[in-house]
Coordinates of C-alpha atoms and ligand atoms in Angstrom, one line a residue:
X1 CA -37.9 -4.1 -8.8
X2 CA -38.4 0.1 -7.7
X3 CA -35.4 1.9 -7.5
X4 CA -34.4 1.3 -3.4
X5 CA -32.7 4.7 -2.1
X6 CA -31.3 5.2 2.3
X7 CA -31.9 7.8 4.0
X8 CA -28.8 7.5 6.6
X9 CA -30.3 11.1 8.3
X10 CA -30.2 12.2 12.3
X11 CA -32.9 13.4 12.3
X12 CA -36.3 12.8 12.3
X13 CA -38.5 15.5 10.9
X14 CA -35.2 16.0 7.8
X15 CA -35.4 11.9 7.5
X16 CA -39.9 12.2 7.0
X17 CA -39.0 15.1 4.8
X18 CA -36.8 12.8 2.6
X19 CA -38.3 10.0 2.8
X20 CA -42.5 11.6 1.8
X21 CA -40.6 13.2 -1.3
X22 CA -38.9 10.2 -2.7
X23 CA -41.9 7.5 -2.2
X24 CA -43.7 10.7 -4.2
X25 CA -41.1 10.2 -6.7
X26 CA -41.4 6.3 -6.9
X27 CA -38.9 5.5 -4.9
X28 CA -38.6 2.5 -2.2
X29 CA -37.3 3.9 1.0
X30 CA -34.9 3.0 3.3
X31 CA -34.1 4.4 6.0
X32 CA -31.3 5.3 9.3
X33 CA -30.7 6.7 11.8
X34 CA -27.7 5.3 13.0
X35 CA -23.7 5.6 10.8
X36 CA -23.5 2.3 11.6
X37 CA -26.8 0.2 11.4
X38 CA -27.6 2.4 8.0
X39 CA -23.8 0.5 6.9
X40 CA -25.6 -3.0 7.7
X41 CA -28.4 -1.9 6.1
X42 CA -26.6 -1.3 2.3
X43 CA -24.8 -3.5 2.6
X44 CA -27.5 -6.9 3.0
X45 CA -30.4 -4.5 1.7
X46 CA -27.5 -3.2 -1.7
X47 CA -29.0 0.0 -2.4
X48 CA -29.5 1.7 -5.7
X49 CA -28.7 5.3 -3.7
X50 CA -28.3 6.4 -0.5
X51 CA -28.4 9.6 0.9
X52 CA -26.0 10.2 3.7
X53 CA -25.7 12.8 5.7
X54 CA -21.9 13.8 6.6
X55 CA -22.6 14.2 10.4
X56 CA -24.2 11.8 12.4
X57 CA -24.2 11.0 16.1
X58 CA -22.3 7.4 15.9
X59 CA -19.9 8.0 12.7
X60 CA -18.7 10.6 10.7
X61 CA -20.2 10.3 6.9
X62 CA -16.9 10.0 5.6
X63 CA -16.3 6.7 7.5
X64 CA -19.4 4.9 7.0
X65 CA -18.9 6.1 2.9
X66 CA -14.8 4.4 3.4
X67 CA -16.2 1.2 4.5
X68 CA -19.6 0.8 1.9
X69 CA -16.7 0.6 -0.5
X70 CA -14.1 -1.2 1.7
X71 CA -17.6 -3.7 1.8
X72 CA -17.9 -3.7 -2.3
X73 CA -20.7 -1.6 -2.1
X74 CA -21.8 0.1 -5.8
X75 CA -24.6 1.9 -4.7
X76 CA -24.4 5.9 -5.5
X77 CA -23.6 7.8 -2.9
X78 CA -25.0 12.0 -2.8
X79 CA -23.2 13.4 0.6
X80 CA -25.2 15.7 2.5
X81 CA -23.5 18.8 4.3
X82 CA -24.9 21.3 6.6
X83 CA -22.2 23.2 5.5
X84 CA -21.3 24.7 1.8
X85 CA -17.9 24.5 1.6
X86 CA -17.3 21.8 3.8
X87 CA -14.2 20.4 2.4
X88 CA -15.4 16.9 4.5
X89 CA -18.1 16.6 1.3
X90 CA -15.0 17.3 -0.9
X91 CA -13.1 14.7 0.7
X92 CA -16.5 12.8 -0.3
X93 CA -16.7 12.8 -3.9
X94 CA -12.3 12.3 -3.6
X95 CA -13.6 8.9 -1.6
X96 CA -16.5 7.7 -4.3
X97 CA -19.1 9.4 -3.6
X98 CA -21.2 11.1 -6.9
X99 CA -22.4 14.1 -5.9
X100 CA -22.8 16.3 -2.4
X101 CA -26.0 19.1 -1.9
X102 CA -25.7 21.2 1.2
X103 CA -28.3 21.8 3.3
X104 CA -30.7 23.5 3.8
X105 CA -31.8 21.1 0.7
X106 CA -33.2 22.3 -2.7
X107 CA -36.1 19.3 -3.1
X108 CA -36.1 20.2 -7.2
X109 CA -32.4 20.6 -7.5
X110 CA -31.9 17.1 -5.2
X111 CA -34.2 14.7 -7.5
X112 CA -32.4 15.8 -9.9
X113 CA -29.5 15.5 -8.7
X114 CA -30.1 11.2 -7.5
X115 CA -31.9 10.7 -11.6
X116 CA -27.8 11.9 -12.8
X117 CA -26.8 9.9 -10.2
X118 CA -28.6 6.3 -11.1
X119 CA -28.5 7.2 -15.2
X120 CA -24.1 7.2 -14.5
X121 CA -24.6 3.8 -12.0
X122 CA -26.3 2.1 -14.8
X123 CA -24.5 3.3 -17.7
X124 CA -21.0 2.2 -15.0
X125 CA -23.3 -1.1 -14.7
X126 CA -24.2 -1.7 -18.3
X127 CA -20.6 -1.6 -19.5
X128 CA -19.2 -4.0 -17.3
X129 CA -21.8 -6.7 -18.4
X130 CA -20.7 -5.5 -21.6
X131 CA -17.3 -6.9 -20.8
X132 CA -18.2 -9.7 -19.3
X133 CA -15.7 -8.6 -17.0
X134 CA -14.7 -11.4 -13.7
X135 CA -16.3 -10.5 -10.7
X136 CA -15.6 -7.6 -8.7
X137 CA -13.5 -6.5 -6.6
X138 CA -11.1 -6.9 -9.3
X139 CA -7.5 -8.6 -9.1
X140 CA -6.2 -9.8 -5.1
X141 CA -3.4 -8.1 -4.0
X142 CA -4.1 -4.9 -5.7
X143 CA -5.6 -2.6 -3.6
X144 CA -8.5 0.3 -4.9
X145 CA -12.0 0.0 -6.3
X146 CA -11.6 4.1 -8.3
X147 CA -12.8 4.0 -12.1
X148 CA -9.4 4.2 -13.6
X149 CA -8.3 1.3 -11.7
X150 CA -11.6 -1.3 -12.6
X151 CA -10.3 -0.4 -15.9
X152 CA -7.3 -1.8 -15.3
X153 CA -9.0 -4.8 -13.1
X154 CA -11.3 -5.5 -16.7
X155 CA -8.3 -5.1 -18.5
X156 CA -6.7 -7.7 -17.0
X157 CA -9.5 -9.6 -16.8
X158 CA -9.9 -9.5 -20.5
X159 CA -6.2 -10.2 -21.3
X160 CA -5.2 -12.7 -19.2
X161 CA -6.8 -16.4 -21.3
X162 CA -4.8 -15.1 -24.4
X163 CA -1.4 -15.1 -25.3
X164 CA -1.0 -11.4 -26.6
X165 CA 1.7 -9.0 -26.0
X166 CA 0.8 -7.3 -23.6
X167 CA 3.0 -3.6 -22.8
X168 CA 2.1 -2.0 -19.3
X169 CA 2.6 1.3 -18.6
X170 CA 2.6 3.8 -16.0
X171 CA 5.0 5.4 -14.1
X172 CA 7.0 4.3 -11.2
X173 CA 6.0 2.6 -8.0
X174 CA 2.3 2.0 -9.4
X175 CA 2.2 -1.8 -9.7
X176 CA 3.4 -2.5 -13.3
X177 CA 5.1 -5.7 -11.8
X178 CA 1.9 -6.3 -9.6
X179 CA -0.4 -6.4 -12.7
X180 CA 2.2 -8.5 -14.5
X181 CA 1.8 -11.3 -11.5
X182 CA -2.2 -11.1 -12.1
X183 CA -1.5 -11.8 -16.4
X184 CA -0.2 -14.3 -15.7
X185 CA -1.9 -16.0 -11.9
X186 CA -5.5 -14.9 -14.5
X187 CA -4.2 -16.9 -17.0
X188 CA -3.5 -20.8 -18.5
X189 CA 0.1 -20.4 -17.7
X190 CA -0.5 -20.2 -14.2
X191 CA 1.5 -23.9 -13.7
X192 CA 4.5 -22.4 -15.9
X193 CA 7.3 -19.9 -15.1
X194 CA 6.8 -16.5 -14.3
X195 CA 10.7 -15.3 -15.3
X196 CA 11.0 -11.6 -15.4
X197 CA 14.2 -9.8 -16.1
X198 CA 15.0 -5.8 -15.5
X199 CA 16.5 -4.7 -18.9
X200 CA 17.7 -2.0 -17.0
X201 CA 19.2 -3.5 -14.4
X202 CA 21.4 -6.2 -16.4
X203 CA 24.4 -4.2 -17.8
X204 CA 23.8 -4.4 -21.6
X205 CA 27.1 -6.7 -23.0
X206 CA 25.2 -9.0 -20.4
X207 CA 21.7 -8.9 -20.8
X208 CA 22.0 -10.3 -24.7
X209 CA 23.1 -14.3 -22.8
X210 CA 20.9 -13.0 -20.1
X211 CA 18.4 -13.7 -22.7
X212 CA 19.5 -16.1 -24.8
X213 CA 21.6 -18.3 -23.0
X214 CA 25.0 -19.6 -25.0
X215 CA 26.8 -22.9 -25.9
X216 CA 29.7 -23.8 -24.3
X217 CA 32.6 -22.3 -25.6
X218 CA 30.5 -19.9 -27.6
X219 CA 32.8 -17.1 -25.9
X220 CA 36.3 -17.0 -23.1
X221 CA 34.2 -17.9 -20.1
X222 CA 31.4 -19.7 -21.5
X223 CA 32.8 -22.9 -20.1
X224 CA 30.0 -24.9 -20.0
X225 CA 26.6 -24.6 -21.9
X226 CA 23.7 -21.8 -20.3
X227 CA 20.3 -21.6 -21.0
X228 CA 18.3 -18.3 -21.6
X229 CA 15.8 -16.8 -19.7
X230 CA 13.4 -17.0 -22.6
X231 CA 14.1 -20.9 -22.8
X232 CA 13.4 -20.2 -19.3
X233 CA 10.1 -19.5 -19.5
X234 CA 8.5 -21.8 -22.3
X235 CA 5.7 -23.1 -20.8
X236 CA 4.9 -19.6 -18.6
X237 CA 5.3 -15.7 -18.9
X238 CA 8.1 -13.9 -19.1
X239 CA 7.9 -10.3 -18.1
X240 CA 10.2 -7.5 -20.0
X241 CA 10.7 -5.1 -16.7
X242 CA 11.6 -1.3 -18.2
X243 CA 11.5 -2.0 -22.3
X244 CA 12.1 1.0 -23.3
X245 CA 16.5 0.4 -21.7
X246 CA 16.6 -2.5 -24.4
X247 CA 20.1 -1.6 -27.0
X248 CA 19.2 -1.4 -30.4
X249 CA 21.1 -4.9 -31.0
X250 CA 19.0 -6.7 -28.8
X251 CA 15.7 -5.0 -30.2
X252 CA 16.4 -6.7 -32.8
X253 CA 16.9 -9.7 -31.7
X254 CA 13.6 -9.0 -29.5
X255 CA 11.8 -8.8 -32.6
X256 CA 12.9 -11.6 -34.8
X257 CA 12.0 -13.6 -31.9
X258 CA 9.0 -12.6 -31.5
X259 CA 8.0 -12.9 -34.9
X260 CA 10.0 -16.9 -35.3
X261 CA 8.7 -18.3 -32.3
X262 CA 12.0 -19.5 -31.3
X263 CA 15.6 -18.6 -29.4
X264 CA 18.7 -18.9 -31.2
X265 CA 21.5 -19.0 -28.0
X266 CA 24.8 -17.6 -28.6
X267 CA 27.5 -19.4 -30.0
X268 CA 24.8 -21.7 -30.9
X269 CA 22.7 -22.8 -34.8
X270 CA 19.4 -24.6 -34.1
X271 CA 16.6 -22.4 -33.4
X272 CA 15.3 -23.8 -30.9
X273 CA 11.0 -23.4 -30.8
X274 CA 10.0 -21.6 -27.3
X275 CA 5.8 -21.2 -26.2
X276 CA 6.5 -18.0 -24.1
X277 CA 3.7 -15.6 -23.2
X278 CA 5.8 -11.9 -23.3
X279 CA 4.5 -8.6 -21.0
X280 CA 6.8 -5.8 -21.0
X281 CA 6.6 -3.2 -18.9
X282 CA 8.0 0.6 -19.6
X283 CA 7.6 4.1 -17.4
X284 CA 8.7 5.7 -20.0
X285 CA 6.9 6.7 -22.9
X286 CA 7.8 4.3 -26.0
X287 CA 6.3 6.8 -28.1
X288 CA 8.3 8.7 -27.4
X289 CA 11.1 6.8 -27.9
X290 CA 9.9 5.3 -31.1
X291 CA 9.6 9.3 -32.9
X292 CA 13.3 9.8 -31.4
X293 CA 14.6 7.1 -33.0
X294 CA 16.0 5.6 -29.6
X295 CA 13.6 2.5 -29.9
X296 CA 12.2 0.6 -33.6
X297 CA 8.9 1.6 -34.7
X298 CA 8.0 -2.4 -35.5
X299 CA 9.3 -3.5 -32.2
X300 CA 6.9 -0.9 -30.4
X301 CA 4.0 -2.7 -32.5
X302 CA 4.4 -6.3 -31.3
X303 CA 4.7 -5.5 -28.0
X304 CA 1.7 -3.3 -28.2
X305 CA -0.6 -5.5 -29.0
X306 CA -2.6 -4.5 -25.8
X307 CA -1.4 -1.8 -23.5
X308 CA -2.5 -1.6 -19.7
X309 CA -1.4 2.2 -18.6
X310 CA -1.7 2.3 -14.7
X311 CA -2.8 5.8 -13.4
X312 CA -0.6 7.7 -11.2
X313 CA -1.9 7.7 -7.3
X314 CA -2.3 11.6 -7.2
X315 CA -4.9 10.7 -10.1
X316 CA -6.8 8.8 -7.9
X317 CA -6.7 9.8 -4.4
X318 CA -10.1 8.1 -3.1
X319 CA -8.1 4.9 -3.3
X320 CA -5.9 6.8 -1.6
X321 CA -7.3 5.2 2.2
X322 CA -8.4 1.2 1.0
X323 CA -3.8 0.9 0.8
X324 CA -2.7 2.8 3.5
X325 CA -5.7 0.2 5.4
X326 CA -3.6 -2.4 2.9
X327 CA -0.8 -1.6 4.4
X328 CA -1.7 -1.1 8.3
X329 CA -2.6 -4.0 8.3
X330 CA 0.4 -5.8 7.3
X331 CA 1.7 -4.6 10.6
X332 CA 2.4 -7.2 13.4
X333 CA 1.4 -4.6 16.2
X334 CA -2.7 -3.2 15.9
X335 CA -2.1 0.0 14.7
X336 CA -5.0 2.5 13.3
X337 CA -4.5 6.5 12.1
X338 CA -6.0 9.4 13.1
X339 CA -7.9 11.2 11.1
X340 CA -5.3 14.2 10.7
X341 CA -2.5 12.4 10.1
X342 CA -4.6 10.7 7.2
X343 CA -5.4 14.2 5.7
X344 CA -2.1 14.9 5.6
X345 CA -1.7 11.8 3.5
X346 CA -4.5 13.0 0.6
X347 CA -2.8 15.9 0.2
X348 CA 0.3 14.5 -0.7
X349 CA 1.1 14.3 -4.6
X350 CA 3.0 10.7 -4.1
X351 CA 5.4 11.7 -6.8
X352 CA 6.9 8.7 -6.2
X353 CA 3.4 6.3 -6.5
X354 CA 2.1 3.3 -4.2
X355 CA 5.6 2.6 -3.2
X356 CA 6.1 5.9 -1.7
X357 CA 2.8 4.9 0.0
X358 CA 4.0 2.3 1.6
X359 CA 7.8 3.2 2.5
X360 CA 5.9 6.6 4.4
X361 CA 2.9 4.2 6.3
X362 CA 5.9 1.5 7.3
X363 CA 7.5 3.9 8.3
X364 CA 5.0 5.4 10.1
X365 CA 3.9 2.1 11.8
X366 CA 7.7 2.1 13.1
X367 CA 6.8 5.5 14.2
X368 CA 3.5 5.4 15.6
X369 CA 3.4 6.4 19.3
X370 CA 1.1 3.8 21.5
X371 CA -0.4 2.6 18.3
X372 CA -2.1 5.7 16.8
X373 CA -0.3 7.5 13.8
X374 CA -0.8 11.0 14.2
X375 CA 0.7 13.5 11.5
X376 CA 4.0 13.9 13.1
X377 CA 4.6 10.0 12.2
X378 CA 3.9 10.9 7.9
X379 CA 7.4 11.7 7.0
X380 CA 7.7 13.2 3.7
X381 CA 10.7 13.8 1.2
X382 CA 9.7 16.7 0.6
X383 CA 11.6 17.3 -2.8
X384 CA 13.5 20.1 -3.3
X385 CA 11.2 23.0 -5.6
X386 CA 11.3 22.1 -9.1
X387 CA 11.5 26.0 -9.7
X388 CA 15.6 27.1 -9.9
X389 CA 15.9 29.7 -7.8
X390 CA 16.2 33.3 -8.8
X391 CA 19.5 34.0 -7.2
X392 CA 21.1 31.3 -9.1
X393 CA 19.4 32.3 -12.6
X394 CA 21.2 34.6 -12.2
X395 CA 24.7 34.1 -11.8
X396 CA 24.4 31.9 -15.1
X397 CA 27.5 33.2 -17.8
X398 CA 24.6 34.3 -20.7
X399 CA 27.9 35.6 -22.1
X400 CA 29.5 32.4 -22.1
X401 CA 26.8 31.1 -24.9
X402 CA 24.2 29.2 -24.3
X403 CA 26.1 25.7 -25.1
X404 CA 28.8 25.9 -22.5
X405 CA 26.4 27.2 -19.7
X406 CA 24.3 24.3 -20.7
X407 CA 27.6 21.3 -20.6
X408 CA 28.1 23.3 -18.0
X409 CA 25.3 22.4 -16.3
X410 CA 24.6 19.2 -17.7
X411 CA 28.1 17.5 -16.1
X412 CA 26.7 19.2 -12.9
X413 CA 23.4 17.2 -12.8
X414 CA 25.7 14.3 -14.0
X415 CA 28.3 14.6 -11.9
X416 CA 25.6 15.0 -8.5
X417 CA 23.8 12.2 -9.3
X418 CA 27.1 9.6 -9.6
X419 CA 28.4 10.9 -5.8
X420 CA 24.0 10.7 -5.0
X421 CA 24.2 7.0 -6.2
X422 CA 27.4 5.8 -5.0
X423 CA 28.3 5.5 -8.6
X424 CA 25.8 3.1 -9.6
X425 CA 24.3 4.6 -12.7
X426 CA 21.0 2.9 -12.5
X427 CA 19.9 4.6 -9.9
X428 CA 21.8 8.1 -11.3
X429 CA 19.4 8.0 -14.1
X430 CA 16.6 7.8 -11.6
X431 CA 17.4 10.8 -10.0
X432 CA 17.7 12.8 -13.0
X433 CA 14.5 11.3 -14.2
X434 CA 15.7 10.2 -17.9
X435 CA 16.8 6.7 -19.5
X436 CA 20.6 4.9 -18.8
X437 CA 21.6 5.7 -22.6
X438 CA 20.8 9.0 -21.9
X439 CA 23.5 9.2 -18.9
X440 CA 26.4 6.5 -20.4
X441 CA 26.2 9.0 -23.4
X442 CA 26.8 12.2 -21.1
X443 CA 29.0 10.4 -19.2
X444 CA 31.9 9.7 -21.9
X445 CA 31.0 13.0 -23.1
X446 CA 31.9 14.5 -20.2
X447 CA 35.2 11.4 -20.3
X448 CA 33.4 10.4 -16.6
X449 CA 33.0 6.7 -18.2
Ligands
LIG501 N1 -3.0 -1.2 -6.7 C1 -1.8 -1.8 -5.0 N2 -2.5 -2.6 -4.4 C2 -1.4 -2.3 -3.7 N3 -0.2 -2.5 -3.8 C3 0.1 -2.0 -4.6 C4 -0.6 -1.7 -5.6 N4 0.2 -1.4 -6.9 C5 1.0 -1.0 -6.0 N5 1.1 -1.2 -5.4 C6 2.5 -2.1 -4.4 O1 3.8 -0.9 -4.8 C7 5.2 -1.4 -5.0 C8 5.5 -0.8 -5.8 O2 4.1 -1.6 -7.0 P1 5.5 -2.7 -8.4 O3 6.6 -3.0 -8.0 O4 4.8 -3.2 -9.1 O5 5.3 -0.8 -9.2 P2 6.1 -0.8 -10.7 O6 5.0 0.6 -11.2 O7 6.8 -1.8 -11.1 O8 6.8 0.1 -10.8 P3 8.5 0.8 -10.9 O9 9.1 1.1 -12.1 O10 9.2 1.3 -9.7 O11 9.3 -0.8 -11.2 C9 5.0 -2.6 -4.5 O12 5.4 -2.9 -3.5 C10 3.0 -3.3 -4.8 O13 3.2 -4.5 -3.7
LIG502 MG1 8.8 -2.2 -11.6

């Protein structure tokens, strides 16, 4: 079958000239002078490549592009624009266009670009088929068509069927828990339980019995037997969130459990066989934990049989419009978003990733006058500048000596974060961006424990 190219261009003479050029090159050409009609044609005919004018009489090219991707078209798209430094064109590539050309169009350059785009697309297809991935568009509940998210979907598809332990990495709010849900749902264990334990949320002293359970009389308060999370997850999946926070003695016990596939309740001596698929997640780099001795290397290798790493939202800005649409669609009253508001969203770095975006949209929906979100509705928490002000640095009493100054600063940081967190240590550690254990160490150092 001949390679098919759809040209969407409202100027008739330009449309004709492009068609002739492409037909001469042996391409089959489809034509449209309108954005809406072009979109329909693209979704029906599934061309291999689309040349898309950005300024169209009915809808603009960016909207067409967004809706193409939302309709799961995988055509390569090249944007045509009259302005050389068009921010639109740059935005188009963020939304998944292969590239853009400026008008007047240089035929040779365009043909070269088309060949490259087609090559890239067929390569991408080959890789997809080679890996025998589940059919696109991916995983229910998860939004995003960026290449890095497609990789994530493929991995989920490949590991779900096995019993392999999976380690999910990624910054806070990138969707680690969603991935663990998806793996469970797509696995042969979907009918079994999915049990979740957040290792950072449960005090260290309780976590052991939480995970492994205890026998009656195991300790003073053990009035009756309690089944641990491992046993509860039997026949299903156990999700261990924030695994980097696991204390050393529990790391050892977890390792044994994985190796022997049995658990022992506290105060018991029977090794109870368990059939559990383990998924662990961490927002911290476990490699670093291994390097500085906080995380057992042997356990790391046991957990990291397959690793799935979620990209931060700022590295896949093309997914933002889709996510925004998803969050808007949850609103009970119809809400739309103005382009300048979406622009503001696209410009932000989203350090809190999808969760932060989700919260911002939820707030914007409430604030939207007449159901239209304007830039004023988007409340982005501007973080304090990462750099310490000059005036502050000048006052540092360096003559007091390095360690004395560092200690004072550390104490301020710890006290401040604890205050902001209302005494919640997990939250305080999150504010500071450090592991809970470091916070504990510092608290006892400063007599705050
Ligand atoms: N790809 C996605 N599509 C739709 N919603 C998403 C996506 N990724 C994340 N979310 C939403 O963002 C929020 C955060 O996701 P999740 O709890 O899975 O992140 P996390 O990586 O576990 O974060 P943390 O490390 O803070 O626990 C959830 O409300 C989730 O539904
Ligand atoms: Mg989480």
